[in-house]
Amino acid sequence: MEISQNIELKQFTAGLRSGFPIFLGYLPVGLAFGILACDYGFTPLQAILASAFALSGVGQFVALTTLVLSESIVASVLASTIVNLRYILFSASLSPHLQGLKYRTLAWIGFTTTDESFAINSAEIRELRASPSSIIGVGTVGWLGWVLGTTGGTIGAQFLGDLSAFGIYFAMPAMYAALFIALASNRKQIYCGIGAGIIVLILYGLNLLGLGLETYWFTVITAIVAASLAVWIFPKEKNAKKGTDTPGNDVCGKVAKSTVEDDVQ
Amino acid sequence: MELTSQFAIWGLIAGMLVLNFALRFIPLAVLSRISIPEPLMRWLSYMPIAVMGALIATEVLLPALDTFFNEVRIYQEALPYAECGSTTPVPYPIFFMPLPGILGVIAAMVTYRYTKSFIGGTLAGVVVFALLQLLVGA
């Protein structure tokens, strides 16, 4: 099957729609970044460009704090990169479903990959609803939310009062919870997800005992350990036909078939 | 107010652009062009749920645990100054602190399970969290 290299409007719009929770979740956090950046001496334009170019929630906050503390460009860029190392895992994990796309399509998909867009796209791939166009839509709506939120923050969030009273900062964890269920397609996946939660608690416990690990390392370490344990504990089943797992010339949606077969057992 | 130099700010913006893009684009560009070995595929297939589990635990359980341990510490430090013979009970709200987060997560999960809607799940989680936070008074 030939992949359409053009953006299909219908699927793109579907992507915008499924990415809408990301938009909502990013507004308040982007707002907070806008306020903080201006406090730290960014002009509104600089704050907005930082968000538009980096699109990395925690990474940007860490960069900002490091810049103020150290005045060193290298230190702050490095700090934000370390926080964002998990993007390597996200991109790698999406890549089997994006075989054969043009580099400029991949560039935009990569550019807009975040925890949230990764999660929504993974869930949609699993439910056979994803296509390159919908993935682009999900990334785009998230990017818009982040940039608009930051813009709002730079033009005075004092009018909005204390948003935390409305629990709006819980939008992201709530979305992760919904996504967890969307991804929990079989027992092995569920155990892996719960295992990851337990590993986080273990790391927290080790920190209490004096390990001194920054929290932003938790996701990377946990994801690597949990996925490795899952591969090690759950061997490949016999009925997984040879070839179903190889990406070949898979398109989004089509490739997820192998995952579904995997789930039936 | 000029806390940071203009040069440093522009440098930071440019640096974040380049490095964040490299982190996200290079694996995509390379791995979407080659055939990924089966064990690596299997490993990657666990990545999304592992990340979600880690993020939920990090953002919901850890702040709750932090608050809890802080409150306990404050309470313990206050103990020696309490009047002799008086038994100051541990203020009960601290035991309920993790509840808004945990029940918010459950609400989002259950709602998604039955509606298959991300936005529905997200809103249900936010509403339950906000209401319980009011109740607990955190």
CSV table of C-alpha atoms in Angstrom, one decimal:
chain,number,residue,atom,x,y,z
A,1,MET,CA,0.0,0.0,0.0
A,2,GLU,CA,1.3,3.4,-1.0
A,3,ILE,CA,1.4,6.0,1.7
A,4,SER,CA,-0.1,9.3,0.8
A,5,GLN,CA,2.5,12.0,1.3
A,6,ASN,CA,-0.1,14.7,1.3
A,7,ILE,CA,-1.8,15.8,4.4
A,8,GLU,CA,-5.4,14.6,4.4
A,9,LEU,CA,-7.6,17.2,5.7
A,10,LYS,CA,-10.2,14.9,7.3
A,11,GLN,CA,-7.5,13.0,9.2
A,12,PHE,CA,-5.7,16.1,10.1
A,13,THR,CA,-8.9,17.5,11.6
A,14,ALA,CA,-9.5,14.3,13.5
A,15,GLY,CA,-6.0,14.7,14.9
A,16,LEU,CA,-6.8,18.3,16.0
A,17,ARG,CA,-9.8,16.9,17.8
A,18,SER,CA,-8.1,14.1,19.6
A,19,GLY,CA,-5.3,16.5,20.5
A,20,PHE,CA,-7.7,19.0,22.1
A,21,PRO,CA,-7.2,17.8,25.7
A,22,ILE,CA,-3.5,18.6,25.2
A,23,PHE,CA,-4.4,22.1,24.1
A,24,LEU,CA,-6.5,22.6,27.3
A,25,GLY,CA,-3.7,21.1,29.5
A,26,TYR,CA,-1.0,23.2,28.0
A,27,LEU,CA,-2.8,26.6,28.3
A,28,PRO,CA,-2.3,27.0,32.1
A,29,VAL,CA,1.3,25.6,32.0
A,30,GLY,CA,2.2,27.8,29.1
A,31,LEU,CA,0.7,30.7,30.9
A,32,ALA,CA,2.9,30.0,33.9
A,33,PHE,CA,6.0,29.8,31.7
A,34,GLY,CA,5.1,33.2,30.1
A,35,ILE,CA,4.7,34.9,33.5
A,36,LEU,CA,8.0,33.4,34.8
A,37,ALA,CA,10.0,34.1,31.7
A,38,CYS,CA,8.9,37.8,31.8
A,39,ASP,CA,9.8,38.0,35.5
A,40,TYR,CA,13.3,36.7,34.6
A,41,GLY,CA,13.9,39.5,32.0
A,42,PHE,CA,12.6,37.9,28.8
A,43,THR,CA,10.7,40.2,26.5
A,44,PRO,CA,7.3,38.9,25.5
A,45,LEU,CA,8.6,38.0,22.0
A,46,GLN,CA,11.5,36.0,23.5
A,47,ALA,CA,9.2,34.1,25.8
A,48,ILE,CA,6.8,33.2,23.0
A,49,LEU,CA,9.7,32.2,20.7
A,50,ALA,CA,11.2,30.1,23.4
A,51,SER,CA,7.9,28.2,23.7
A,52,ALA,CA,7.3,28.0,19.9
A,53,PHE,CA,10.8,26.7,19.2
A,54,ALA,CA,11.5,24.4,22.2
A,55,LEU,CA,8.0,23.1,22.9
A,56,SER,CA,9.1,21.4,26.1
A,57,GLY,CA,7.3,22.0,29.3
A,58,VAL,CA,9.6,21.0,32.1
A,59,GLY,CA,12.7,21.5,29.9
A,60,GLN,CA,11.9,25.2,29.5
A,61,PHE,CA,11.3,25.7,33.2
A,62,VAL,CA,14.6,24.0,34.0
A,63,ALA,CA,16.4,26.0,31.3
A,64,LEU,CA,15.0,29.2,32.7
A,65,THR,CA,16.0,28.5,36.3
A,66,THR,CA,19.5,27.3,35.3
A,67,LEU,CA,20.0,30.4,33.2
A,68,VAL,CA,19.1,32.8,36.0
A,69,LEU,CA,21.3,30.8,38.5
A,70,SER,CA,24.3,30.3,36.3
A,71,GLU,CA,24.1,32.9,33.5
A,72,SER,CA,25.6,30.2,31.4
A,73,ILE,CA,24.0,29.4,28.0
A,74,VAL,CA,25.7,26.0,27.8
A,75,ALA,CA,24.6,24.9,31.3
A,76,SER,CA,21.0,25.9,30.7
A,77,VAL,CA,20.7,24.3,27.3
A,78,LEU,CA,22.4,21.1,28.6
A,79,ALA,CA,20.0,21.0,31.6
A,80,SER,CA,17.0,21.3,29.3
A,81,THR,CA,18.4,18.6,27.0
A,82,ILE,CA,18.9,16.2,29.9
A,83,VAL,CA,15.4,16.7,31.0
A,84,ASN,CA,14.3,16.0,27.5
A,85,LEU,CA,16.3,12.8,26.8
A,86,ARG,CA,13.0,10.9,27.0
A,87,TYR,CA,12.1,12.4,23.6
A,88,ILE,CA,14.6,10.0,22.0
A,89,LEU,CA,12.5,7.1,23.4
A,90,PHE,CA,9.3,8.7,22.1
A,91,SER,CA,10.6,9.3,18.6
A,92,ALA,CA,12.1,5.8,18.5
A,93,SER,CA,8.8,4.3,19.7
A,94,LEU,CA,6.7,6.2,17.0
A,95,SER,CA,9.1,5.5,14.2
A,96,PRO,CA,7.9,2.0,13.2
A,97,HIS,CA,4.6,3.6,12.4
A,98,LEU,CA,6.0,6.3,10.3
A,99,GLN,CA,8.0,4.2,7.8
A,100,GLY,CA,8.8,5.9,4.5
A,101,LEU,CA,7.5,9.4,5.2
A,102,LYS,CA,9.3,12.4,3.8
A,103,TYR,CA,11.9,14.1,6.0
A,104,ARG,CA,9.9,17.3,6.1
A,105,THR,CA,6.8,15.5,7.4
A,106,LEU,CA,9.0,13.6,10.0
A,107,ALA,CA,10.6,16.9,10.9
A,108,TRP,CA,7.2,18.5,12.0
A,109,ILE,CA,6.1,15.3,13.7
A,110,GLY,CA,9.4,15.1,15.6
A,111,PHE,CA,9.3,18.8,16.4
A,112,THR,CA,5.9,18.6,18.0
A,113,THR,CA,6.5,15.4,19.9
A,114,THR,CA,5.9,15.8,23.6
A,115,ASP,CA,4.8,13.4,26.4
A,116,GLU,CA,1.2,14.2,25.7
A,117,SER,CA,1.2,14.0,21.9
A,118,PHE,CA,3.3,10.8,22.1
A,119,ALA,CA,0.7,9.3,24.5
A,120,ILE,CA,-2.3,10.2,22.4
A,121,ASN,CA,-0.6,9.1,19.2
A,122,SER,CA,0.4,5.8,20.7
A,123,ALA,CA,-3.2,5.2,21.9
A,124,GLU,CA,-4.6,6.0,18.5
A,125,ILE,CA,-2.1,3.8,16.7
A,126,ARG,CA,-3.2,1.0,19.0
A,127,GLU,CA,-6.9,1.7,18.2
A,128,LEU,CA,-6.1,1.8,14.5
A,129,ARG,CA,-7.3,5.4,14.3
A,130,ALA,CA,-3.9,7.1,13.6
A,131,SER,CA,-2.5,8.2,10.3
A,132,PRO,CA,0.5,10.5,9.5
A,133,SER,CA,-2.0,13.3,9.0
A,134,SER,CA,-3.8,12.8,12.3
A,135,ILE,CA,-0.4,12.6,14.1
A,136,ILE,CA,0.5,15.9,12.5
A,137,GLY,CA,-2.9,17.3,13.7
A,138,VAL,CA,-2.3,16.1,17.3
A,139,GLY,CA,1.2,17.7,17.3
A,140,THR,CA,-0.1,21.0,15.8
A,141,VAL,CA,-2.9,21.5,18.3
A,142,GLY,CA,-0.6,20.9,21.2
A,143,TRP,CA,1.9,23.3,19.9
A,144,LEU,CA,-0.8,25.9,19.5
A,145,GLY,CA,-2.0,25.5,23.1
A,146,TRP,CA,1.6,25.8,24.4
A,147,VAL,CA,2.3,29.0,22.3
A,148,LEU,CA,-1.1,30.6,23.0
A,149,GLY,CA,-0.7,29.8,26.7
A,150,THR,CA,2.7,31.4,26.8
A,151,THR,CA,1.4,34.4,24.9
A,152,GLY,CA,-1.4,34.8,27.5
A,153,GLY,CA,1.2,34.7,30.3
A,154,THR,CA,3.3,37.5,28.7
A,155,ILE,CA,0.3,39.8,28.3
A,156,GLY,CA,-0.7,39.7,31.9
A,157,ALA,CA,-2.2,36.7,33.7
A,158,GLN,CA,-2.9,38.8,36.8
A,159,PHE,CA,-6.4,39.3,35.4
A,160,LEU,CA,-7.1,35.6,35.5
A,161,GLY,CA,-6.5,35.1,39.2
A,162,ASP,CA,-5.4,31.9,40.8
A,163,LEU,CA,-6.1,29.1,38.3
A,164,SER,CA,-5.1,26.4,40.6
A,165,ALA,CA,-8.4,26.8,42.5
A,166,PHE,CA,-10.2,25.3,39.6
A,167,GLY,CA,-7.9,22.2,39.5
A,168,ILE,CA,-6.8,23.1,36.0
A,169,TYR,CA,-3.2,22.0,36.7
A,170,PHE,CA,-4.6,18.5,37.2
A,171,ALA,CA,-5.6,18.5,33.5
A,172,MET,CA,-2.4,16.8,32.5
A,173,PRO,CA,-2.3,14.0,35.1
A,174,ALA,CA,-6.0,13.4,34.3
A,175,MET,CA,-5.2,13.0,30.7
A,176,TYR,CA,-2.3,10.6,31.4
A,177,ALA,CA,-4.8,8.5,33.4
A,178,ALA,CA,-7.2,8.4,30.5
A,179,LEU,CA,-4.3,7.5,28.2
A,180,PHE,CA,-3.1,4.8,30.5
A,181,ILE,CA,-6.5,3.0,30.0
A,182,ALA,CA,-6.3,3.6,26.3
A,183,LEU,CA,-2.9,1.9,26.2
A,184,ALA,CA,-3.8,-0.9,28.6
A,185,SER,CA,-4.7,-3.3,25.8
A,186,ASN,CA,-3.5,-6.5,27.4
A,187,ARG,CA,-2.2,-7.8,30.7
A,188,LYS,CA,1.4,-7.5,29.8
A,189,GLN,CA,1.0,-3.8,29.0
A,190,ILE,CA,-1.0,-3.2,32.2
A,191,TYR,CA,1.7,-5.0,34.4
A,192,CYS,CA,4.4,-2.9,32.7
A,193,GLY,CA,2.5,0.3,33.4
A,194,ILE,CA,1.9,-0.5,37.0
A,195,GLY,CA,5.5,-1.7,37.3
A,196,ALA,CA,6.6,1.7,36.1
A,197,GLY,CA,4.6,3.3,38.8
A,198,ILE,CA,6.2,1.1,41.4
A,199,ILE,CA,9.7,1.8,40.1
A,200,VAL,CA,9.0,5.6,40.5
A,201,LEU,CA,8.0,4.9,44.1
A,202,ILE,CA,11.2,2.9,44.6
A,203,LEU,CA,13.3,5.8,43.2
A,204,TYR,CA,11.4,8.2,45.5
A,205,GLY,CA,12.2,5.9,48.4
A,206,LEU,CA,15.8,5.7,47.4
A,207,ASN,CA,15.9,9.5,47.2
A,208,LEU,CA,14.5,9.7,50.8
A,209,LEU,CA,17.5,7.5,51.8
A,210,GLY,CA,19.8,9.9,50.2
A,211,LEU,CA,20.2,8.9,46.5
A,212,GLY,CA,19.8,12.6,45.4
A,213,LEU,CA,18.4,11.9,41.9
A,214,GLU,CA,16.5,14.8,40.3
A,215,THR,CA,12.9,14.0,39.6
A,216,TYR,CA,13.2,14.7,35.9
A,217,TRP,CA,15.4,11.6,35.6
A,218,PHE,CA,12.6,9.4,36.9
A,219,THR,CA,10.6,9.1,33.6
A,220,VAL,CA,13.6,8.1,31.5
A,221,ILE,CA,15.1,5.6,34.0
A,222,THR,CA,11.7,4.2,34.8
A,223,ALA,CA,10.6,3.8,31.2
A,224,ILE,CA,13.8,2.0,30.3
A,225,VAL,CA,13.8,-0.3,33.3
A,226,ALA,CA,10.1,-1.1,33.1
A,227,ALA,CA,10.1,-1.8,29.3
A,228,SER,CA,13.3,-3.9,29.7
A,229,LEU,CA,11.8,-5.9,32.5
A,230,ALA,CA,8.6,-6.5,30.5
A,231,VAL,CA,10.6,-7.8,27.5
A,232,TRP,CA,12.6,-10.0,29.8
A,233,ILE,CA,9.6,-11.4,31.9
A,234,PHE,CA,7.1,-11.8,29.1
A,235,PRO,CA,8.6,-13.9,26.3
A,236,LYS,CA,7.5,-13.6,22.8
A,237,GLU,CA,4.4,-15.8,22.3
A,238,LYS,CA,4.4,-18.6,19.7
A,239,ASN,CA,1.4,-17.3,17.8
A,240,ALA,CA,3.1,-14.1,16.9
A,241,LYS,CA,3.6,-14.8,13.3
A,242,LYS,CA,6.9,-14.1,11.8
A,243,GLY,CA,6.9,-10.8,10.0
A,244,THR,CA,4.0,-9.2,11.8
A,245,ASP,CA,6.4,-7.4,14.1
A,246,THR,CA,8.7,-6.2,11.4
A,247,PRO,CA,7.8,-2.7,10.3
A,248,GLY,CA,8.4,-3.2,6.5
A,249,ASN,CA,6.4,-0.6,4.7
A,250,ASP,CA,3.8,-0.1,7.4
A,251,VAL,CA,1.6,2.8,7.6
A,252,CYS,CA,0.0,4.1,10.7
A,253,GLY,CA,-3.1,2.1,11.4
A,254,LYS,CA,-2.0,-0.8,9.3
A,255,VAL,CA,1.0,-1.5,11.5
A,256,ALA,CA,-1.1,-1.6,14.7
A,257,LYS,CA,-2.6,-4.8,13.4
A,258,SER,CA,0.4,-6.7,14.8
A,259,THR,CA,-0.2,-5.1,18.2
A,260,VAL,CA,-3.8,-6.2,18.0
A,261,GLU,CA,-3.0,-9.8,17.2
A,262,ASP,CA,-0.6,-9.6,20.0
A,263,ASP,CA,-3.4,-8.6,22.3
A,264,VAL,CA,-5.8,-11.3,21.4
A,265,GLN,CA,-3.9,-14.2,22.9
B,1,MET,CA,14.1,44.5,35.4
B,2,GLU,CA,17.1,42.9,33.7
B,3,LEU,CA,18.0,39.7,35.4
B,4,THR,CA,19.6,38.0,32.5
B,5,SER,CA,21.5,39.4,29.5
B,6,GLN,CA,19.8,39.6,26.1
B,7,PHE,CA,22.7,37.6,24.6
B,8,ALA,CA,22.2,34.7,27.1
B,9,ILE,CA,18.4,34.7,26.4
B,10,TRP,CA,18.8,34.5,22.6
B,11,GLY,CA,21.5,31.9,23.0
B,12,LEU,CA,19.2,29.8,25.2
B,13,ILE,CA,16.4,30.0,22.7
B,14,ALA,CA,18.6,29.0,19.8
B,15,GLY,CA,20.3,26.2,21.8
B,16,MET,CA,17.0,24.8,23.0
B,17,LEU,CA,15.6,24.9,19.4
B,18,VAL,CA,18.6,23.0,18.0
B,19,LEU,CA,19.0,20.4,20.7
B,20,ASN,CA,15.3,19.6,21.3
B,21,PHE,CA,14.8,19.2,17.6
B,22,ALA,CA,17.8,16.9,17.3
B,23,LEU,CA,16.6,14.7,20.1
B,24,ARG,CA,13.2,14.3,18.5
B,25,PHE,CA,14.1,14.2,14.8
B,26,ILE,CA,17.2,12.0,14.6
B,27,PRO,CA,15.7,8.8,16.0
B,28,LEU,CA,12.6,9.3,13.9
B,29,ALA,CA,14.7,10.0,10.7
B,30,VAL,CA,17.0,7.0,11.3
B,31,LEU,CA,14.5,4.4,12.6
B,32,SER,CA,11.8,5.2,10.1
B,33,ARG,CA,14.3,4.3,7.3
B,34,ILE,CA,15.6,1.0,8.6
B,35,SER,CA,14.0,-2.3,9.5
B,36,ILE,CA,13.9,-2.4,13.3
B,37,PRO,CA,14.9,-5.7,14.9
B,38,GLU,CA,12.1,-7.7,16.6
B,39,PRO,CA,13.4,-7.5,20.2
B,40,LEU,CA,13.8,-3.7,19.9
B,41,MET,CA,10.3,-3.5,18.5
B,42,ARG,CA,8.9,-5.4,21.4
B,43,TRP,CA,10.9,-3.2,23.8
B,44,LEU,CA,9.5,-0.1,22.1
B,45,SER,CA,6.0,-1.4,22.3
B,46,TYR,CA,6.1,-1.2,26.1
B,47,MET,CA,7.4,2.3,26.0
B,48,PRO,CA,4.1,4.3,25.9
B,49,ILE,CA,2.5,2.5,28.9
B,50,ALA,CA,5.7,2.6,30.9
B,51,VAL,CA,6.0,6.4,30.3
B,52,MET,CA,2.3,6.9,31.3
B,53,GLY,CA,2.7,4.8,34.5
B,54,ALA,CA,5.8,6.8,35.4
B,55,LEU,CA,4.2,10.2,34.7
B,56,ILE,CA,1.1,9.4,36.7
B,57,ALA,CA,3.1,8.3,39.6
B,58,THR,CA,5.5,11.2,39.4
B,59,GLU,CA,2.8,13.9,39.1
B,60,VAL,CA,0.1,12.5,41.4
B,61,LEU,CA,1.7,10.2,44.0
B,62,LEU,CA,5.0,12.0,44.5
B,63,PRO,CA,3.7,15.5,45.3
B,64,ALA,CA,1.1,13.9,47.6
B,65,LEU,CA,3.9,12.0,49.4
B,66,ASP,CA,6.0,15.1,49.6
B,67,THR,CA,3.2,17.1,51.2
B,68,PHE,CA,2.4,14.2,53.6
B,69,PHE,CA,6.0,13.8,54.8
B,70,ASN,CA,6.3,17.6,55.2
B,71,GLU,CA,3.2,17.8,57.3
B,72,VAL,CA,4.4,14.9,59.4
B,73,ARG,CA,7.7,16.6,60.0
B,74,ILE,CA,6.1,19.9,60.9
B,75,TYR,CA,3.9,18.1,63.3
B,76,GLN,CA,6.7,16.1,64.9
B,77,GLU,CA,8.8,19.3,65.3
B,78,ALA,CA,5.9,20.9,67.0
B,79,LEU,CA,5.4,18.0,69.4
B,80,PRO,CA,8.1,18.9,72.0
B,81,TYR,CA,6.5,22.3,72.5
B,82,ALA,CA,3.0,20.9,73.1
B,83,GLU,CA,1.8,21.3,76.6
B,84,CYS,CA,2.6,18.4,79.0
B,85,GLY,CA,-0.2,15.9,79.1
B,86,SER,CA,-2.0,17.3,76.1
B,87,THR,CA,-2.4,14.8,73.3
B,88,THR,CA,-2.4,16.8,70.1
B,89,PRO,CA,-3.9,14.4,67.5
B,90,VAL,CA,-2.3,14.4,64.1
B,91,PRO,CA,-4.4,16.8,62.1
B,92,TYR,CA,-6.6,14.4,60.1
B,93,PRO,CA,-6.5,16.2,56.7
B,94,ILE,CA,-2.9,15.1,56.1
B,95,PHE,CA,-4.0,11.6,55.7
B,96,PHE,CA,-6.4,12.7,53.0
B,97,MET,CA,-3.9,14.7,51.1
B,98,PRO,CA,-3.2,12.2,48.4
B,99,LEU,CA,-6.9,11.5,47.9
B,100,PRO,CA,-7.9,14.2,45.4
B,101,GLY,CA,-5.1,13.2,43.1
B,102,ILE,CA,-5.7,9.4,43.4
B,103,LEU,CA,-9.5,9.7,43.0
B,104,GLY,CA,-9.0,12.2,40.2
B,105,VAL,CA,-6.9,9.7,38.4
B,106,ILE,CA,-9.5,6.9,39.0
B,107,ALA,CA,-12.3,9.2,37.8
B,108,ALA,CA,-10.4,9.9,34.6
B,109,MET,CA,-9.7,6.2,34.0
B,110,VAL,CA,-13.3,5.1,34.6
B,111,THR,CA,-14.7,7.8,32.4
B,112,TYR,CA,-12.4,7.0,29.6
B,113,ARG,CA,-13.1,3.3,30.0
B,114,TYR,CA,-16.8,3.9,29.4
B,115,THR,CA,-16.8,6.9,27.0
B,116,LYS,CA,-13.6,6.3,25.0
B,117,SER,CA,-13.2,10.1,25.1
B,118,PHE,CA,-9.9,11.7,26.1
B,119,ILE,CA,-11.5,15.1,26.7
B,120,GLY,CA,-14.3,13.5,28.8
B,121,GLY,CA,-11.7,11.6,30.9
B,122,THR,CA,-9.6,14.7,31.4
B,123,LEU,CA,-12.6,16.9,32.4
B,124,ALA,CA,-13.9,14.2,34.8
B,125,GLY,CA,-10.5,14.0,36.5
B,126,VAL,CA,-10.2,17.7,36.8
B,127,VAL,CA,-13.7,18.1,38.3
B,128,VAL,CA,-13.2,15.3,40.8
B,129,PHE,CA,-9.8,16.7,41.8
B,130,ALA,CA,-11.0,20.2,42.2
B,131,LEU,CA,-14.1,19.2,44.3
B,132,LEU,CA,-12.1,16.9,46.6
B,133,GLN,CA,-9.4,19.6,47.0
B,134,LEU,CA,-12.0,21.9,48.3
B,135,LEU,CA,-13.2,19.3,50.7
B,136,VAL,CA,-9.8,18.3,52.0
B,137,GLY,CA,-8.8,22.0,52.2
B,138,ALA,CA,-5.4,21.5,50.8
